Coordinates of C-alpha atoms in Angstrom, one line a residue:
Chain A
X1 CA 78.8 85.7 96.5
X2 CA 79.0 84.2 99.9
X3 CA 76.2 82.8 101.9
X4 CA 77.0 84.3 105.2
X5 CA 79.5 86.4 106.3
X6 CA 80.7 87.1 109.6
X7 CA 81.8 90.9 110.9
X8 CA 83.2 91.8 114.5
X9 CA 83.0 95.2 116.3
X10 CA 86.4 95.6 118.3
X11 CA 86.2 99.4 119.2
X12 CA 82.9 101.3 119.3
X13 CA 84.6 105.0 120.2
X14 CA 88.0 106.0 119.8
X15 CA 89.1 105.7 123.5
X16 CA 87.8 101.6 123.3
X17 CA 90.1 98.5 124.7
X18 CA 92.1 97.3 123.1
X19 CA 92.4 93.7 123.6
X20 CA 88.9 93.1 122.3
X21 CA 89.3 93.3 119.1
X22 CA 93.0 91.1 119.4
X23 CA 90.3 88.3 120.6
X24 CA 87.9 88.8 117.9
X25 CA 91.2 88.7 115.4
X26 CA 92.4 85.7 116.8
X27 CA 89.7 83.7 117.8
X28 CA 86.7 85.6 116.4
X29 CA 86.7 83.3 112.8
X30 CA 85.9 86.5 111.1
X31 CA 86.0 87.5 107.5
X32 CA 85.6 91.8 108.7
X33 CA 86.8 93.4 111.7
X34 CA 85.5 97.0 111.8
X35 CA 87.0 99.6 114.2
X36 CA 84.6 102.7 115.1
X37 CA 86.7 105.1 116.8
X38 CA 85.5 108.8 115.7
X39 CA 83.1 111.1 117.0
X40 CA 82.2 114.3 115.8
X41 CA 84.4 116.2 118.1
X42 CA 86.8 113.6 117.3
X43 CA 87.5 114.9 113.7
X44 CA 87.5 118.5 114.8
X45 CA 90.1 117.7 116.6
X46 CA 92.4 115.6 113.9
X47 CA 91.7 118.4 111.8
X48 CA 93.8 120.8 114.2
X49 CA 96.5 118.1 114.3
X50 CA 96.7 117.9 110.8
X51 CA 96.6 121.8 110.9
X52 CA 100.3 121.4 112.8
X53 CA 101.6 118.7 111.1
X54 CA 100.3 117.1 107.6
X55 CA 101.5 113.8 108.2
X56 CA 99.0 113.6 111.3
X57 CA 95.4 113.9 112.0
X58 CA 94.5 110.5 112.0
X59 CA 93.6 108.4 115.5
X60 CA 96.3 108.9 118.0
X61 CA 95.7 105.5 119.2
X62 CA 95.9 103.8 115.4
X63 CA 99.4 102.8 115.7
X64 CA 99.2 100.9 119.1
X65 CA 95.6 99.1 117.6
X66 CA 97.7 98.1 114.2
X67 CA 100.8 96.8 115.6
X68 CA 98.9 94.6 117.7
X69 CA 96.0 93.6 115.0
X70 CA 98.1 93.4 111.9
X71 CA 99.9 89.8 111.8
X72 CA 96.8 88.5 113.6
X73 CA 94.8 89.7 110.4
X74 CA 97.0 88.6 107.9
X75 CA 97.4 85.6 109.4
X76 CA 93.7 84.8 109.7
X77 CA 92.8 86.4 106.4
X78 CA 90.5 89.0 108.5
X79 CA 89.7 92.3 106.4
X80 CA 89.6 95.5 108.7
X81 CA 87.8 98.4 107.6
X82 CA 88.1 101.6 110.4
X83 CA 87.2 104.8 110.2
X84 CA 90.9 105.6 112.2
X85 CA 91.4 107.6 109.4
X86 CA 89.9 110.5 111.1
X87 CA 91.0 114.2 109.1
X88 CA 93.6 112.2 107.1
X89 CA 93.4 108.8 105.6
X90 CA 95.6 108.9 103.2
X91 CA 98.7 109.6 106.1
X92 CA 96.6 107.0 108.1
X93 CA 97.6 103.9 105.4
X94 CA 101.1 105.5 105.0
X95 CA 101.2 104.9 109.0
X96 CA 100.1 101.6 108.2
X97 CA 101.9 100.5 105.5
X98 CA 105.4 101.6 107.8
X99 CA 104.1 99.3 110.4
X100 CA 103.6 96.5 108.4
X101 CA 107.2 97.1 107.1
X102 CA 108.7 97.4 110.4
X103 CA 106.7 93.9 111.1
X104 CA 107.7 92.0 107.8
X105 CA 104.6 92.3 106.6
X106 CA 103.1 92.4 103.1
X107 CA 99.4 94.8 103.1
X108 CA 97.7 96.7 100.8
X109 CA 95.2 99.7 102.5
X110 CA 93.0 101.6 100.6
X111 CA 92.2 105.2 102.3
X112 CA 88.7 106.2 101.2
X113 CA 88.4 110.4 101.5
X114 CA 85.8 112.9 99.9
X115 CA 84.3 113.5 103.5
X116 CA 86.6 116.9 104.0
X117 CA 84.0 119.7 102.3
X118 CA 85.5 122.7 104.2
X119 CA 86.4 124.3 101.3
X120 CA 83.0 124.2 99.6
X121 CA 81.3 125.8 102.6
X122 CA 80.8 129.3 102.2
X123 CA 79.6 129.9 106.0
X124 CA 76.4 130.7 105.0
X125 CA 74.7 127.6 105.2
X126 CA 72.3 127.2 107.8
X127 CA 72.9 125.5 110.7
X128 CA 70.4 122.5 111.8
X129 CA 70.5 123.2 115.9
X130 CA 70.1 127.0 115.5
X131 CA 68.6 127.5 111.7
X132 CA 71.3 130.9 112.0
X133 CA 74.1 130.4 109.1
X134 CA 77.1 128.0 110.4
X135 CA 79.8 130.9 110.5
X136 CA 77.6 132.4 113.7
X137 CA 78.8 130.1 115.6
X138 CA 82.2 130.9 115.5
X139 CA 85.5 130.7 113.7
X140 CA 84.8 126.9 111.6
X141 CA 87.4 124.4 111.7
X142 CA 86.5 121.2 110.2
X143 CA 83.4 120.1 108.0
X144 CA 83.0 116.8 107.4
X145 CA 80.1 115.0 105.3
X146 CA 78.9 111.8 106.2
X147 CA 79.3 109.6 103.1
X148 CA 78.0 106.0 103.1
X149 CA 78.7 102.8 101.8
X150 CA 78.8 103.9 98.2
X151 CA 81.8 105.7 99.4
X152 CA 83.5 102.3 101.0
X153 CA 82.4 99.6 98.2
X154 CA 85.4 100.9 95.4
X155 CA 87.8 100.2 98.6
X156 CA 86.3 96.5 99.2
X157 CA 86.4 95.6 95.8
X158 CA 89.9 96.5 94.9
X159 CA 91.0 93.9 97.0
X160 CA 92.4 95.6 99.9
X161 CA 93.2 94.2 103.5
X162 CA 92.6 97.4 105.2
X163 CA 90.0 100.0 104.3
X164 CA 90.7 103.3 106.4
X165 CA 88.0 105.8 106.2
X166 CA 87.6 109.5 107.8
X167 CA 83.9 110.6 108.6
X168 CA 81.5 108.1 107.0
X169 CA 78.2 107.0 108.8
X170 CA 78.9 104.6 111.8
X171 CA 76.7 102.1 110.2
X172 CA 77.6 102.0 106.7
X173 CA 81.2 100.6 108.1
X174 CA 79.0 97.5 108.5
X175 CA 76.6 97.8 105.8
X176 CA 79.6 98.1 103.0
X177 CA 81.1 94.9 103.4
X178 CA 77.2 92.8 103.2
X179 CA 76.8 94.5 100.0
X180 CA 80.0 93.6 99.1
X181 CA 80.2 90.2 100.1
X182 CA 75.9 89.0 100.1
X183 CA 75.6 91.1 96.7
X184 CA 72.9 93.5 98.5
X185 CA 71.6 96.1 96.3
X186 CA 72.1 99.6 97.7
X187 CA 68.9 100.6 96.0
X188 CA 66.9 97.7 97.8
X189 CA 65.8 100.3 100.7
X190 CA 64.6 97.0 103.0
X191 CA 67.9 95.2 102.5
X192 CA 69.8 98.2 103.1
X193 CA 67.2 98.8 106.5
X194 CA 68.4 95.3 107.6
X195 CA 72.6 96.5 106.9
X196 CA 71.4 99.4 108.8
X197 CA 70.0 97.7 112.0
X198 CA 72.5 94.8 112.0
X199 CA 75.1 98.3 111.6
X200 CA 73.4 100.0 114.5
X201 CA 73.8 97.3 116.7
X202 CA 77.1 96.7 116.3
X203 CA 78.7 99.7 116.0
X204 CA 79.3 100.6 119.7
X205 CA 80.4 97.1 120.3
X206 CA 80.4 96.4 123.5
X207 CA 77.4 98.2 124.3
X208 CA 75.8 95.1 122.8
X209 CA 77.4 92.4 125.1
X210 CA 76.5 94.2 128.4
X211 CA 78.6 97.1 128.5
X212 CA 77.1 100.6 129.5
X213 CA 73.9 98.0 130.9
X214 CA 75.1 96.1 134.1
X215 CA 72.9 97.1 137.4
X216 CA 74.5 94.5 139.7
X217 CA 71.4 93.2 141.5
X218 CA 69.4 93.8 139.2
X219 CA 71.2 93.1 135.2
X220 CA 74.1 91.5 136.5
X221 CA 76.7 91.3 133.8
X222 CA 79.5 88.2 134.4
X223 CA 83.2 89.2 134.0
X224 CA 83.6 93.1 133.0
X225 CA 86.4 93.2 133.5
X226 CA 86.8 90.9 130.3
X227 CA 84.3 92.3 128.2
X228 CA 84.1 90.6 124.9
X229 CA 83.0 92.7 122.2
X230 CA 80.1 91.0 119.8
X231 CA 80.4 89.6 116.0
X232 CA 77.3 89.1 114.1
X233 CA 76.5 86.3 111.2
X234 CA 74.6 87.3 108.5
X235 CA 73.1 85.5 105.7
X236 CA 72.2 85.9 102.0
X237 CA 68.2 86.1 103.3
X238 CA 68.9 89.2 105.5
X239 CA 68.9 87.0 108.9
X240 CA 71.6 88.2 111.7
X241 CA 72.6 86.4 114.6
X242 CA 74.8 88.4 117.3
X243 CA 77.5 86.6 119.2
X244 CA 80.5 86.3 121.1
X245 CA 83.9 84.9 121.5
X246 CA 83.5 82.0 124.1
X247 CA 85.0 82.6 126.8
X248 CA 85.4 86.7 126.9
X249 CA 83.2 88.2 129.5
X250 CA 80.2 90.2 129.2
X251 CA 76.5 88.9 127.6
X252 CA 74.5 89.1 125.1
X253 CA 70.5 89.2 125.8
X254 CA 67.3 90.4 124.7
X255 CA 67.7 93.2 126.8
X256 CA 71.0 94.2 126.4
X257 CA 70.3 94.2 122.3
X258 CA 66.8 96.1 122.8
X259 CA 68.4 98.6 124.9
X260 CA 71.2 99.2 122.0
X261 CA 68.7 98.8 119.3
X262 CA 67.1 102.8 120.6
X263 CA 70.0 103.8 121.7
X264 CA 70.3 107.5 120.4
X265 CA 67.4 106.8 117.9
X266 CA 65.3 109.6 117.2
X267 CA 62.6 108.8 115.2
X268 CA 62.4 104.9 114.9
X269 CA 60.7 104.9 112.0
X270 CA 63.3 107.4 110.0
X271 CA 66.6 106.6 111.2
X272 CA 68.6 109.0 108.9
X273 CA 72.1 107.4 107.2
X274 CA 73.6 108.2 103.5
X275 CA 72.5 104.6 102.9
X276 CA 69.2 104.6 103.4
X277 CA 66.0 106.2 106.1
X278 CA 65.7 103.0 108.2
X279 CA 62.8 101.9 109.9
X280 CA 63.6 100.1 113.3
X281 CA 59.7 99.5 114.3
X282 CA 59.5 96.4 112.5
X283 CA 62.7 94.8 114.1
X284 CA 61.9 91.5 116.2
X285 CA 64.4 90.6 118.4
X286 CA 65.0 86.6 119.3
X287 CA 66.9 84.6 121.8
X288 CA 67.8 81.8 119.6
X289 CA 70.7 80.3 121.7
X290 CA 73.3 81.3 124.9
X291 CA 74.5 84.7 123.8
X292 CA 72.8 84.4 121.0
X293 CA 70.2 86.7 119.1
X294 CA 69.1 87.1 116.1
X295 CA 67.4 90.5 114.6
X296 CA 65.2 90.5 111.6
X297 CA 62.5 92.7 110.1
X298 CA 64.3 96.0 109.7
X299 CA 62.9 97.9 106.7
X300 CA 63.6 101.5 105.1
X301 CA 63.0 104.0 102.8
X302 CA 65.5 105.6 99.9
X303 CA 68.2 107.1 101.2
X304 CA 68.0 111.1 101.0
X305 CA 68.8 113.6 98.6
X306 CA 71.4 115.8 101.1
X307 CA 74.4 113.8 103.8
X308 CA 74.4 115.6 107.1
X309 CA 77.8 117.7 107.4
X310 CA 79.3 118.0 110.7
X311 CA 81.0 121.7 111.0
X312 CA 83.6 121.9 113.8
X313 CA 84.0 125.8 115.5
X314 CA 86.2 127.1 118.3
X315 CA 84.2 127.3 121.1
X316 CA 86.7 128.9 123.7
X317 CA 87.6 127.5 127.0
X318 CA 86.6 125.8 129.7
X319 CA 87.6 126.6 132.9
X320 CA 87.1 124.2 135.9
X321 CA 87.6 123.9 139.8
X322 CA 86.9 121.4 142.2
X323 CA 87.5 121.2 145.8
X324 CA 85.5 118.5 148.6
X325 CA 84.2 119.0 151.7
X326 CA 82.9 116.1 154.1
X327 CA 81.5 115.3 157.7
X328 CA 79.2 117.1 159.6
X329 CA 77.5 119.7 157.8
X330 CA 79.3 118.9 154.1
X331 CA 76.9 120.0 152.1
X332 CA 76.5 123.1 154.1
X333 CA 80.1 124.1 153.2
X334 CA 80.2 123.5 149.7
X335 CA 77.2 125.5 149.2
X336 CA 78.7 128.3 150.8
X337 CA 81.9 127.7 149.0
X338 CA 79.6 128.0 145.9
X339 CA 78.1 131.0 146.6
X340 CA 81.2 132.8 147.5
X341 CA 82.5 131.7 143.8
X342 CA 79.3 133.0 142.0
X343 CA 79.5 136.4 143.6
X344 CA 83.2 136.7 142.8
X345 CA 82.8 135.1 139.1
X346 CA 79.0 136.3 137.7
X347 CA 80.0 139.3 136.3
X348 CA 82.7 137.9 134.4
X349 CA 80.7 134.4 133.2
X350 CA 77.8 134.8 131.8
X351 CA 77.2 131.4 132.3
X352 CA 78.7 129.7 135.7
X353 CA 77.9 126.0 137.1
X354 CA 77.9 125.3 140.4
X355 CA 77.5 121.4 141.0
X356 CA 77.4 119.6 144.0
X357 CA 79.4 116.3 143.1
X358 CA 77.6 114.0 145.6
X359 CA 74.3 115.3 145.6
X360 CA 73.0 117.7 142.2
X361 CA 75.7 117.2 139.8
X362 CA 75.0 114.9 137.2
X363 CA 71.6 115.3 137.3
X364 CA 71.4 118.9 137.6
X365 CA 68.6 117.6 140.7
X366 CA 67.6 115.7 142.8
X367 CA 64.6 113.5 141.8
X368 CA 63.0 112.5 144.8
X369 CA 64.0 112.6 148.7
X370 CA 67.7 110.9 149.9
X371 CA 69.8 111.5 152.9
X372 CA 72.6 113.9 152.7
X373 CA 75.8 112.7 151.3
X374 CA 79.4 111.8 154.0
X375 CA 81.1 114.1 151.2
X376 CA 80.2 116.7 148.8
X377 CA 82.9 118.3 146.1
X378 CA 82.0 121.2 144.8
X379 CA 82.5 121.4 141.2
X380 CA 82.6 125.2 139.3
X381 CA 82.8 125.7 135.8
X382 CA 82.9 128.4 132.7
X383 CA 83.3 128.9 129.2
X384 CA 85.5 131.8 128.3
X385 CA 87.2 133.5 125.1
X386 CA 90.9 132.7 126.3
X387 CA 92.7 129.9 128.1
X388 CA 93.7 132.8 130.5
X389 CA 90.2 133.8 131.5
X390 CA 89.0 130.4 131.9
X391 CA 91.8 129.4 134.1
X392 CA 90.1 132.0 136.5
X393 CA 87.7 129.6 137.8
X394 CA 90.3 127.2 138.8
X395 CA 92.0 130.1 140.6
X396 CA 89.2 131.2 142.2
X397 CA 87.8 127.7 143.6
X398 CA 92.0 126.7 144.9
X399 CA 92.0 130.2 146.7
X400 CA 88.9 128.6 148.8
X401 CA 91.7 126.9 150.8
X402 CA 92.5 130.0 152.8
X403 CA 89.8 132.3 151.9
X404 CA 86.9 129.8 152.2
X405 CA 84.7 127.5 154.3
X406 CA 86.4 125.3 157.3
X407 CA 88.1 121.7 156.1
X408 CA 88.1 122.4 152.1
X409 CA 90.7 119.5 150.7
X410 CA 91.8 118.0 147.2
X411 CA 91.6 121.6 145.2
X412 CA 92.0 120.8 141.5
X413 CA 91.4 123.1 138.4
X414 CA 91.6 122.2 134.7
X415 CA 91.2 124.3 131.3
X416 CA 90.5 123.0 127.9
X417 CA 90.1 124.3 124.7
X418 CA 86.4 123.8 123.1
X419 CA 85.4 122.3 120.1
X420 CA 81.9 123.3 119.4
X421 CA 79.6 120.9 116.5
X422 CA 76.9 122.3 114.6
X423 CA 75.4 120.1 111.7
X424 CA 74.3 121.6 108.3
X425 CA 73.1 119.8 104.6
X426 CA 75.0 119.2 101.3
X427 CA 73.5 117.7 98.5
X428 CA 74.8 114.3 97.5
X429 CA 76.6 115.3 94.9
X430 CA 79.1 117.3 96.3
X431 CA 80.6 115.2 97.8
X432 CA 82.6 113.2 95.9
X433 CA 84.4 110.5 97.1
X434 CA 88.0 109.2 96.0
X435 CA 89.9 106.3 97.0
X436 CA 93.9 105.9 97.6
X437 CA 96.3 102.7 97.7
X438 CA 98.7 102.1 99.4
X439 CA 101.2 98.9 99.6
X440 CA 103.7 97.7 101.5
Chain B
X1 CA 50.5 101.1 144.9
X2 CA 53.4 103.8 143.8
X3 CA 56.4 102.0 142.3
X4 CA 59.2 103.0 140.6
X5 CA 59.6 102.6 136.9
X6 CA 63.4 101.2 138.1
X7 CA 61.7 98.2 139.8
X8 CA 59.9 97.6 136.0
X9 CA 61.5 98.6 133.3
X10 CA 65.1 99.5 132.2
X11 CA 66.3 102.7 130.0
X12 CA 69.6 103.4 128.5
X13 CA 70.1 107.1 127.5
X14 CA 71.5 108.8 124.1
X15 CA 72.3 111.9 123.1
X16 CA 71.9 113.5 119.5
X17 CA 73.5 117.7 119.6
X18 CA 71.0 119.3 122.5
X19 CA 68.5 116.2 122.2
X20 CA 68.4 113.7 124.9
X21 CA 67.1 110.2 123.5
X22 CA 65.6 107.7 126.4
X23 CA 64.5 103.9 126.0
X24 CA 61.8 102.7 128.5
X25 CA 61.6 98.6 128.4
X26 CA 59.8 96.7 130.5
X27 CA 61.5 93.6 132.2
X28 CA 58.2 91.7 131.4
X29 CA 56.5 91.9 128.1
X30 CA 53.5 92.0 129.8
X31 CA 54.1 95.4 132.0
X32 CA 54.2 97.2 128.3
X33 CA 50.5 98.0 128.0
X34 CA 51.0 99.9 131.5
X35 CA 53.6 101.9 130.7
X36 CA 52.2 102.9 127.6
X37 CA 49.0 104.2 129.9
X38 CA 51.3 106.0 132.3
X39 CA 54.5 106.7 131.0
X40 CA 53.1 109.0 128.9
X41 CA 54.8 112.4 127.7
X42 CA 53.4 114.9 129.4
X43 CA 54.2 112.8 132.4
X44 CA 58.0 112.1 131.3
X45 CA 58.2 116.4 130.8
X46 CA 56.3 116.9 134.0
X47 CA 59.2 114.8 135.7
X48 CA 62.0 115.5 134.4
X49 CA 60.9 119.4 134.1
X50 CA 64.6 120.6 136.1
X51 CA 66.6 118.9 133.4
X52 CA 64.1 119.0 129.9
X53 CA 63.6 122.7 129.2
X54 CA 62.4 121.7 125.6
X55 CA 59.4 119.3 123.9
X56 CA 59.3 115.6 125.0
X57 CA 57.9 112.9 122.5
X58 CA 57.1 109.5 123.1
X59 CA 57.8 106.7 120.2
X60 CA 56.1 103.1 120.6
X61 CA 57.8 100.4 119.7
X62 CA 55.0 97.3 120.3
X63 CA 57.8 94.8 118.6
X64 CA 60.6 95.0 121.1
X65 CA 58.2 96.1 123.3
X66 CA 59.7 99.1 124.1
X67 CA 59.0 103.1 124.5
X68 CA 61.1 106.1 123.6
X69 CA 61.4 109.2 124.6
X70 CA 63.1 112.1 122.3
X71 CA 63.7 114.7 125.2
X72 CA 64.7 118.8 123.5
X73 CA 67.0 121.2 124.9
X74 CA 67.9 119.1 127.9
X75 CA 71.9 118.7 127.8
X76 CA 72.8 122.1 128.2
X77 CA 73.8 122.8 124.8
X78 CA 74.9 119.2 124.1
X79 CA 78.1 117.6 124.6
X80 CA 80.5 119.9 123.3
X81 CA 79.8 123.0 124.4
X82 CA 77.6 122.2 127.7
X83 CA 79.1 123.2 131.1
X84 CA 77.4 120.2 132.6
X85 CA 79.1 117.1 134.3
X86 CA 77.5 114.6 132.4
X87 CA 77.7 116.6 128.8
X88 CA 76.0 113.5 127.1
X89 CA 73.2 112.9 129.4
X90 CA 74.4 109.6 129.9
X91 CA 73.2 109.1 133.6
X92 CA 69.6 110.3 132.9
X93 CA 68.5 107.0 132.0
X94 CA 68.2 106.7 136.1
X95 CA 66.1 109.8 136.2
X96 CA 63.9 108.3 133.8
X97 CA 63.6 105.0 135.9
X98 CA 63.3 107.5 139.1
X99 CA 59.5 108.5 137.9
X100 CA 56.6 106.6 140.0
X101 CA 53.8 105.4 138.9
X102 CA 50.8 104.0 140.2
X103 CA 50.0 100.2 139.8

């Protein structure tokens, strides 16, 4: 077992930089970097692809990340475990395995699956948001359980230099290689609280060095356009210290870590993971050098009985249409614009949005009094069965041009198809988890 | 004096299906004990009633120190499905800091 073991965070969502995690390969002195690049939609999605084609469904962007990661990591003896694996792992280190061929390279990948349940559902099963069974909400695509770190730890240990997963729990990417390494029991539910926080706070990396923070004026973040993304240290006794590559932008502070710390937390005293019910309330947060801090006290409870399942639907299409208005009486325009679109759309959307981009659209209001905008774009959308129907509200907001208010400019319309999520409860042991090798 | 909770505190927001999660930290340690007394949540649903249709519930973090707020039903649907802009809630942490209070 090793005293302390160092992890880096070089992608916290699948769209991420890229050159973040070269740095922490190359100049990081890690012994993990981890690459969290799927969201629920996400999988949905590789599902579909995989649908089309079985040698896809993993991350599209998995190719450029390895070509440019690989020699780094076998030249620095850095392990990467990535849940790029998406709906297909297994093609996912075949991908892999012909990049490291193409680059001379020798690498063994394990892909860990078990997460795909589809075929155990029955549709029945009740869905968490609505409590109505699962198959209400539409035609299923995907399901996916979360597994946790039991599910990575038969990866780790048979030696390989790249662990690909498909849908475990963000933090357990983290929390697999400390028990691994710092010989942390799984059924200790305080150490595996700790591997939980220190996971949380890594996992949408740089959201811990000031990214999704800066306020300039008022939490003024150096050199964005940089942005390092963090690695943490973390010791046999449970202590973590978070960090940076010197010289990469961005910061890491008290508040920057306190603000990632809650961030989409429900119930800080349950935080709900395969591994473990975390408790985040005894966490103390400390400044212990220049983008430096160090987080101890998190605690926990065991781990529960069922993993959360993450059931992927069609949800139709969305139609959109935008189209700006600005100078004297912009606003004035764009309303009417907006009411000329509802009474020519309401009967056929049951649901139509009318935003006002400039003044009520991404808050849905206006909190509080502030002059009127230069410019205002109206923005229309709707949810419809068919691509064809949704591209109606496109259609109608371009035909503003000639048919609408004075000086309407930059039309645009979009339609995309709709993945809908609904969550529902499997008991542990269903899922079973497997995993595959691959050399090259 | 009315003040913002911007000129205090900072917030980032989360998002969990429908559920919209918002941190409220005080700049100063000392400022906590305030917001505790103001930002209560009653006062966070009363303020953000044209975006929260559902329950608000306050957590308190005296550690960090730190409250949060677990807002229902306030994305629209959540970010899947919603027909909002912002289908995460992502800018609502600056609603949150738009509230005024009274020091």
């Amino acid at each position: 077992m090793k005293d302390t073991i160092r992890i880096g965070c070089g992608a916290g969502f699948s769209g991420d930089r890229l050159e973040p995690a070269v740095i922490l390969a190359e100049r990081g002195e890690l012994d993990y970097l981890v690459l969290e690049c799927l969201a629920e939609r996400t999988i949905a999605l590789a599902q579909k692809r995989k649908r089309e084609d079985a040698t896809k469904g993993y991350d599209p962007l998995l190719e450029r990340r390895i070509e440019q990661l690989l020699p780094i990591l076998k030249k620095n003896g850095v392990r990467l475990i990535t849940n790029m694996g998406a709906a297909n792992p297994v093609a996912a280190a075949e991908k892999v395995c012909e990049i490291a061929n193409r680059l001379n390279l020798s690498v063994t990948v394990a892909a860990i699956t078990g997460d795909d349940v589809f075929r155990q559902l029955t549709g029945e099963e009740t869905a968490m948001e609505t409590g109505q069974p699962i198959a209400d909400s539409g035609q299923l695509i995907s399901a996916n359980a979360y597994m946790g770190t039991d599910a990575i730890l038969p990866a780790l240990e048979s030696g390989a230099d790249v662990v690909i997963t498909g849908r475990v729990a963000d933090p357990s990417l983290f929390v697999a290689p400390l028990v691994h390494e710092l010989g942390w029991s799984l059924d200790d539910p305080d150490q595996m609280g700790q591997a939980t926080v220190i996971g949380h706070l890594m996992e949408c990396a740089g959201q811990l060095t000031g990214g999704y923070f800066a306020d300039p004026g008022k939490k003024d973040i150096p050199d964005m356009a940089n942005l390092g993304h963090p690695f943490v240290d973390v010791s046999q006794d449970g202590r973590a210290v978070f960090g940076k590559v010197a010289g990469t932008g961005g910061a890491i502070r008290l508040e920057t870590a306190k603000e990632q710390l809650l961030y989409e937390v429900m119930d800080p005293s349950q935080y709900f993971t395969p591994d473990v019910v975390a408790d985040f309330t005894g966490v103390t947060l400390k400044e212990v050098g220049p983008d430096q801090i160090e987080a101890t006290g998190g605690r926990g409870q065991a781990k529960p009985d069922k993993l959360k399942v993450s059931v992927g639907y069609h949800a139709g299409y969305i139609g959109e249409g935008e189209i700006s208005y600005a100078g004297s009486n912009a606003l004035g325009r764009a309303q009417l614009a907006g009411s000329i679109i509802e009474e020519r759309l309401r009967d056929r959307f049951t649901n139509l949005r009318v935003d006002y981009i400039g003044s009520t659209s991404v808050h849905r209001t206006q909190l509080g009094t502030w002059p009127e905008p230069y410019e205002i774009r109206l923005r229309v959308a709707g949810r419809a069965a068919t691509a064809a129907e949704a591209a109606l509200v496109g259609e109608e907001v371009e035909a503003l041009y000639t048919n609408g208010p004075a000086g309407g400019g930059g039309a645009r319309k979009y339609v995309y198809e709709v993945v809908g999520i609904v969550s529902t409860l499997l008991p542990r042991e269903k899922v079973q988890s497997a995993v595959t090798i691959r050399k090259a | 004096m009315k003040r913002k909770l911007y000129d205090i505190a900072h917030s980032r927001a989360g998002d969990k299906g429908n559920t919209l999660v918002l941190s409220l930290i005080p700049y100063k340690e000392e400022d906590y004990p305030l917001l505790k007394e103001k930002v209560t949540a009653e006062a966070v649903k009363s303020h953000l009633k044209d975006i929260v249709a559902g329950e608000v519930e306050r957590y308190e973090l005296p550690n960090l120190p730190a409250l949060q707020f677990v807002c229902r039903q306030a994305l629209l649907g959540g970010v899947t499905t919603s027909l909002a802009m912002d289908t995460h809630g992502k800018s609502l942490s600056y609603a949150l800091l738009g509230m005024e209070v009274e020091l």
